[in-house]
């Protein structure tokens, strides 16, 4: 970029130089000003030729000193010192320097580079109202940029590189309407980029590299003239910037970009240099980037790009430098990159390519890593990062065989958020990516058709989330987003960028394990997607900086908006309660969820401690189980020995399996069913036992006594046949002897039978609660039950 700009600057210079007549006589006041400047700058060597008799307008321009006059005024002043000059002595005053300088009011171009200038930029600079180009690089300016700079309305080029400026870029930018070049690299600017950047329609070069900017890049797509965008080494992201198509140079290196590369990039036909290395990009690498018509430099190193390369893929003939290293690429290096041409550098190490060269990882590493989440220490030098990646490489083969860890999910209760004052610790880093998980991982689920059909579930593909994304979604885990706390972590409600709501469970790890150790569990979790489960959407690891062990795991679930099943049955009577058919439908939903937990995945998930308060209803009143027994860490982490054996967790869950363990869930389901029928909660096993016995007595009695038992809210509308069936299956579920309880398939069959009976009775008529009683029903019904 510097090269391009220099050409351009030189051109301007030549044009301006060419347009002046060489022997203008400068008024003595301006000559005096220059002499004073010489003194204030402490008589630097480059100005040694200046004295009281110098004809400033008639000196030969040199690379370090140029004075240009026009109509008896100095219009350009270029003073360029030696690189790395120390700051001027203590008696230097930036204020008197600028005060002197503004006595050259016609200055259009001012270059004061490497002169040791120090101090905050005085707002008086705004008096140089003709200024078009200002370059004060490589000095020691500090403090913020004075807002008065906005008075320099002719300013086309502002270069403050390599100083110590701080603060945010604020709206003064939008007041510089003709700004074409803005270069602020190597300062300490911070804050997010103002959206007014997107309205600087003359902007051609925007260089903000090596600062501390963070957050999203504002939409720059309307900057039709933008050719150079250099954002290297900030903390920007995660969304790929929106840009116009005329870019020539795009450098996003060393930021926090993680969203995929948008397809538009393939249409940047003028793009010569693309450097997106050392970000957090994940997902497939688009090989079309190699074939961009103008590309000569392509660097994607140090990301987590996945995908398979093929020999036949094509490249732009002009490519001079390609760096694909340290990604998760598989397949074969495209043949077009293999030529031995000395003119072209091709780097591709630390991938999983099918070539013996340049230090490739085994294929499994890329597969596992695509699942896992990498560790790139925040704001550390690149060396650190590649070390961490290497370290991951060495442990890459180990698949975590940890013991079982229990997790109570999603206790979605309205708990006061008092306790949730914990702020995320700062010593930690998180790594992320938004890997979309391939459905191949679902292939060992038995009910493949159910789980694979994500579209039918209406859920986005499972992926990893970045911590930033979660922080943003929860407003930094603000207490207002706190939903509750279970034994193993807190629940937060979050709103993603796309507007969708999610529930986020945060689990603190007690023992240090690398992300690899958790991959077995993540593979299980990502299979837990079913219409009747509150399904997993993804996860996020947060790791300690020092040893990259996992400090917290965030599990992201779909957010189910319509409250608990209990709130529709026996609580909050202000709300409409579920009709009898809706109750049967809810019971079927829960039973299908249980069936999926038991048999839909391997190993099955049993002993889920099902409670009606953990059954949630979505906007269509579809019942979803929100709390199930997952083999995930926390308290059981204590039992994990340091010698991790692969497959250990499977073993453990097999051992842990008690006889008839599936029947524990059947009993819990019976309790839920009981509440659906009776319309009130039961607080103890004793109470359940008593009611069960009573129910048993009624079932064999007549229709009227059965009807007396049932919730007053529905007892007018349920048919005798379905009521009887529901009661019978409920009684069997609550049997003391687990062996006597029905199987989940049996339960489902009976529930579906009850639903069919209702359907048949109702025909196509609407099945809402308020429908009139059936003629077959007894005319008088007792409205009170105990
Ligand atoms: C230049 O002139 C000023 C007065 O106009 C005088 O003070 C100074 O000493 C002179 N400097 C030189 C180098 O002759
Ligand atoms: C500033 O101090 C330097 C020595 O550190 C001295 O040579 C110079 O004359 C002083 N300049 C002024 C303007 O006082
Ligand atoms: C600022 O001026 C210096 C000296 O002429 C030059 O080397 C540098 O490239 C300029 N900065 C930019 C961004 O052009
Ligand atoms: C920017 O940095 C300064 C200190 O250098 C700090 O006081 C300020 O809070 C930072 N601003 C933002 C928005 O981070």
PDB file of N, CA, C and O in Angstrom, residues 586-612:
ATOM      1  N   UNK A 586     -49.213 -33.209  24.451  1.00  0.00           N
ATOM      2  CA  UNK A 586     -48.015 -32.888  25.221  1.00  0.00           C
ATOM      3  C   UNK A 586     -47.393 -34.157  25.790  1.00  0.00           C
ATOM      4  O   UNK A 586     -46.172 -34.353  25.751  1.00  0.00           O
ATOM      5  N   UNK A 587     -48.252 -35.062  26.304  1.00  0.00           N
ATOM      6  CA  UNK A 587     -47.742 -36.317  26.866  1.00  0.00           C
ATOM      7  C   UNK A 587     -47.042 -37.135  25.784  1.00  0.00           C
ATOM      8  O   UNK A 587     -45.966 -37.708  26.005  1.00  0.00           O
ATOM      9  N   UNK A 588     -47.622 -37.144  24.594  1.00  0.00           N
ATOM     10  CA  UNK A 588     -46.994 -37.882  23.490  1.00  0.00           C
ATOM     11  C   UNK A 588     -45.638 -37.264  23.170  1.00  0.00           C
ATOM     12  O   UNK A 588     -44.648 -37.972  22.968  1.00  0.00           O
ATOM     13  N   UNK A 589     -45.601 -35.943  23.179  1.00  0.00           N
ATOM     14  CA  UNK A 589     -44.334 -35.252  22.909  1.00  0.00           C
ATOM     15  C   UNK A 589     -43.265 -35.645  23.912  1.00  0.00           C
ATOM     16  O   UNK A 589     -42.136 -35.991  23.535  1.00  0.00           O
ATOM     17  N   UNK A 590     -43.631 -35.611  25.184  1.00  0.00           N
ATOM     18  CA  UNK A 590     -42.657 -35.965  26.214  1.00  0.00           C
ATOM     19  C   UNK A 590     -42.214 -37.414  26.041  1.00  0.00           C
ATOM     20  O   UNK A 590     -41.021 -37.733  26.110  1.00  0.00           O
ATOM     21  N   UNK A 591     -43.176 -38.296  25.759  1.00  0.00           N
ATOM     22  CA  UNK A 591     -42.835 -39.710  25.600  1.00  0.00           C
ATOM     23  C   UNK A 591     -41.911 -39.918  24.402  1.00  0.00           C
ATOM     24  O   UNK A 591     -40.960 -40.706  24.459  1.00  0.00           O
ATOM     25  N   UNK A 592     -42.144 -39.168  23.329  1.00  0.00           N
ATOM     26  CA  UNK A 592     -41.262 -39.291  22.165  1.00  0.00           C
ATOM     27  C   UNK A 592     -39.859 -38.785  22.504  1.00  0.00           C
ATOM     28  O   UNK A 592     -38.857 -39.337  22.048  1.00  0.00           O
ATOM     29  N   UNK A 593     -39.823 -37.725  23.295  1.00  0.00           N
ATOM     30  CA  UNK A 593     -38.524 -37.214  23.740  1.00  0.00           C
ATOM     31  C   UNK A 593     -37.780 -38.263  24.550  1.00  0.00           C
ATOM     32  O   UNK A 593     -36.577 -38.481  24.360  1.00  0.00           O
ATOM     33  N   UNK A 594     -38.509 -38.932  25.430  1.00  0.00           N
ATOM     34  CA  UNK A 594     -37.873 -39.973  26.255  1.00  0.00           C
ATOM     35  C   UNK A 594     -37.408 -41.132  25.368  1.00  0.00           C
ATOM     36  O   UNK A 594     -36.297 -41.643  25.513  1.00  0.00           O
ATOM     37  N   UNK A 595     -38.258 -41.491  24.433  1.00  0.00           N
ATOM     38  CA  UNK A 595     -37.887 -42.587  23.538  1.00  0.00           C
ATOM     39  C   UNK A 595     -36.592 -42.249  22.792  1.00  0.00           C
ATOM     40  O   UNK A 595     -35.703 -43.084  22.645  1.00  0.00           O
ATOM     41  N   UNK A 596     -36.488 -40.995  22.369  1.00  0.00           N
ATOM     42  CA  UNK A 596     -35.271 -40.584  21.665  1.00  0.00           C
ATOM     43  C   UNK A 596     -34.058 -40.642  22.596  1.00  0.00           C
ATOM     44  O   UNK A 596     -32.989 -41.125  22.217  1.00  0.00           O
ATOM     45  N   UNK A 597     -34.238 -40.182  23.820  1.00  0.00           N
ATOM     46  CA  UNK A 597     -33.113 -40.219  24.760  1.00  0.00           C
ATOM     47  C   UNK A 597     -32.668 -41.654  25.027  1.00  0.00           C
ATOM     48  O   UNK A 597     -31.487 -41.941  25.129  1.00  0.00           O
ATOM     49  N   UNK A 598     -33.632 -42.570  25.112  1.00  0.00           N
ATOM     50  CA  UNK A 598     -33.289 -43.961  25.428  1.00  0.00           C
ATOM     51  C   UNK A 598     -32.721 -44.702  24.233  1.00  0.00           C
ATOM     52  O   UNK A 598     -31.806 -45.502  24.369  1.00  0.00           O
ATOM     53  N   UNK A 599     -33.282 -44.447  23.073  1.00  0.00           N
ATOM     54  CA  UNK A 599     -32.942 -45.322  21.953  1.00  0.00           C
ATOM     55  C   UNK A 599     -32.435 -44.579  20.731  1.00  0.00           C
ATOM     56  O   UNK A 599     -31.927 -45.201  19.810  1.00  0.00           O
ATOM     57  N   UNK A 600     -32.555 -43.279  20.708  1.00  0.00           N
ATOM     58  CA  UNK A 600     -32.210 -42.536  19.497  1.00  0.00           C
ATOM     59  C   UNK A 600     -30.729 -42.285  19.344  1.00  0.00           C
ATOM     60  O   UNK A 600     -30.240 -41.988  18.266  1.00  0.00           O
ATOM     61  N   UNK A 601     -30.008 -42.330  20.441  1.00  0.00           N
ATOM     62  CA  UNK A 601     -28.579 -42.116  20.367  1.00  0.00           C
ATOM     63  C   UNK A 601     -27.866 -43.218  21.139  1.00  0.00           C
ATOM     64  O   UNK A 601     -28.457 -43.863  21.997  1.00  0.00           O
ATOM     65  N   UNK A 602     -26.640 -43.413  20.809  1.00  0.00           N
ATOM     66  CA  UNK A 602     -25.829 -44.416  21.496  1.00  0.00           C
ATOM     67  C   UNK A 602     -24.652 -43.730  22.173  1.00  0.00           C
ATOM     68  O   UNK A 602     -23.959 -42.982  21.522  1.00  0.00           O
ATOM     69  N   UNK A 603     -24.406 -43.975  23.424  1.00  0.00           N
ATOM     70  CA  UNK A 603     -25.248 -44.773  24.329  1.00  0.00           C
ATOM     71  C   UNK A 603     -26.480 -43.979  24.716  1.00  0.00           C
ATOM     72  O   UNK A 603     -26.466 -42.752  24.683  1.00  0.00           O
ATOM     73  N   UNK A 604     -27.519 -44.677  25.106  1.00  0.00           N
ATOM     74  CA  UNK A 604     -28.763 -44.000  25.479  1.00  0.00           C
ATOM     75  C   UNK A 604     -28.585 -43.141  26.719  1.00  0.00           C
ATOM     76  O   UNK A 604     -27.642 -43.313  27.483  1.00  0.00           O
ATOM     77  N   UNK A 605     -29.473 -42.197  26.870  1.00  0.00           N
ATOM     78  CA  UNK A 605     -29.422 -41.308  28.020  1.00  0.00           C
ATOM     79  C   UNK A 605     -30.588 -41.649  28.934  1.00  0.00           C
ATOM     80  O   UNK A 605     -31.746 -41.492  28.558  1.00  0.00           O
ATOM     81  N   UNK A 606     -30.276 -42.178  30.115  1.00  0.00           N
ATOM     82  CA  UNK A 606     -31.305 -42.633  31.038  1.00  0.00           C
ATOM     83  C   UNK A 606     -31.310 -41.784  32.294  1.00  0.00           C
ATOM     84  O   UNK A 606     -30.491 -40.883  32.450  1.00  0.00           O
ATOM     85  N   UNK A 607     -32.215 -42.123  33.192  1.00  0.00           N
ATOM     86  CA  UNK A 607     -32.298 -41.464  34.503  1.00  0.00           C
ATOM     87  C   UNK A 607     -32.260 -39.951  34.366  1.00  0.00           C
ATOM     88  O   UNK A 607     -31.374 -39.271  34.858  1.00  0.00           O
ATOM     89  N   UNK A 608     -33.226 -39.450  33.677  1.00  0.00           N
ATOM     90  CA  UNK A 608     -33.200 -38.033  33.345  1.00  0.00           C
ATOM     91  C   UNK A 608     -33.861 -37.123  34.378  1.00  0.00           C
ATOM     92  O   UNK A 608     -33.933 -35.921  34.187  1.00  0.00           O
ATOM     93  N   UNK A 609     -34.327 -37.735  35.446  1.00  0.00           N
ATOM     94  CA  UNK A 609     -34.923 -36.941  36.520  1.00  0.00           C
ATOM     95  C   UNK A 609     -35.959 -35.972  35.962  1.00  0.00           C
ATOM     96  O   UNK A 609     -35.920 -34.768  36.201  1.00  0.00           O
ATOM     97  N   UNK A 610     -36.883 -36.544  35.202  1.00  0.00           N
ATOM     98  CA  UNK A 610     -37.849 -35.714  34.482  1.00  0.00           C
ATOM     99  C   UNK A 610     -38.847 -35.070  35.435  1.00  0.00           C
ATOM    100  O   UNK A 610     -39.377 -35.721  36.315  1.00  0.00           O
ATOM    101  N   UNK A 611     -39.068 -33.809  35.207  1.00  0.00           N
ATOM    102  CA  UNK A 611     -40.057 -33.078  36.012  1.00  0.00           C
ATOM    103  C   UNK A 611     -40.914 -32.248  35.078  1.00  0.00           C
ATOM    104  O   UNK A 611     -40.447 -31.764  34.052  1.00  0.00           O
ATOM    105  N   UNK A 612     -42.131 -32.049  35.496  1.00  0.00           N
ATOM    106  CA  UNK A 612     -43.045 -31.286  34.641  1.00  0.00           C
ATOM    107  C   UNK A 612     -42.551 -29.861  34.458  1.00  0.00           C
ATOM    108  O   UNK A 612     -42.806 -29.213  33.452  1.00  0.00           O
TER     109      UNK A 612
END
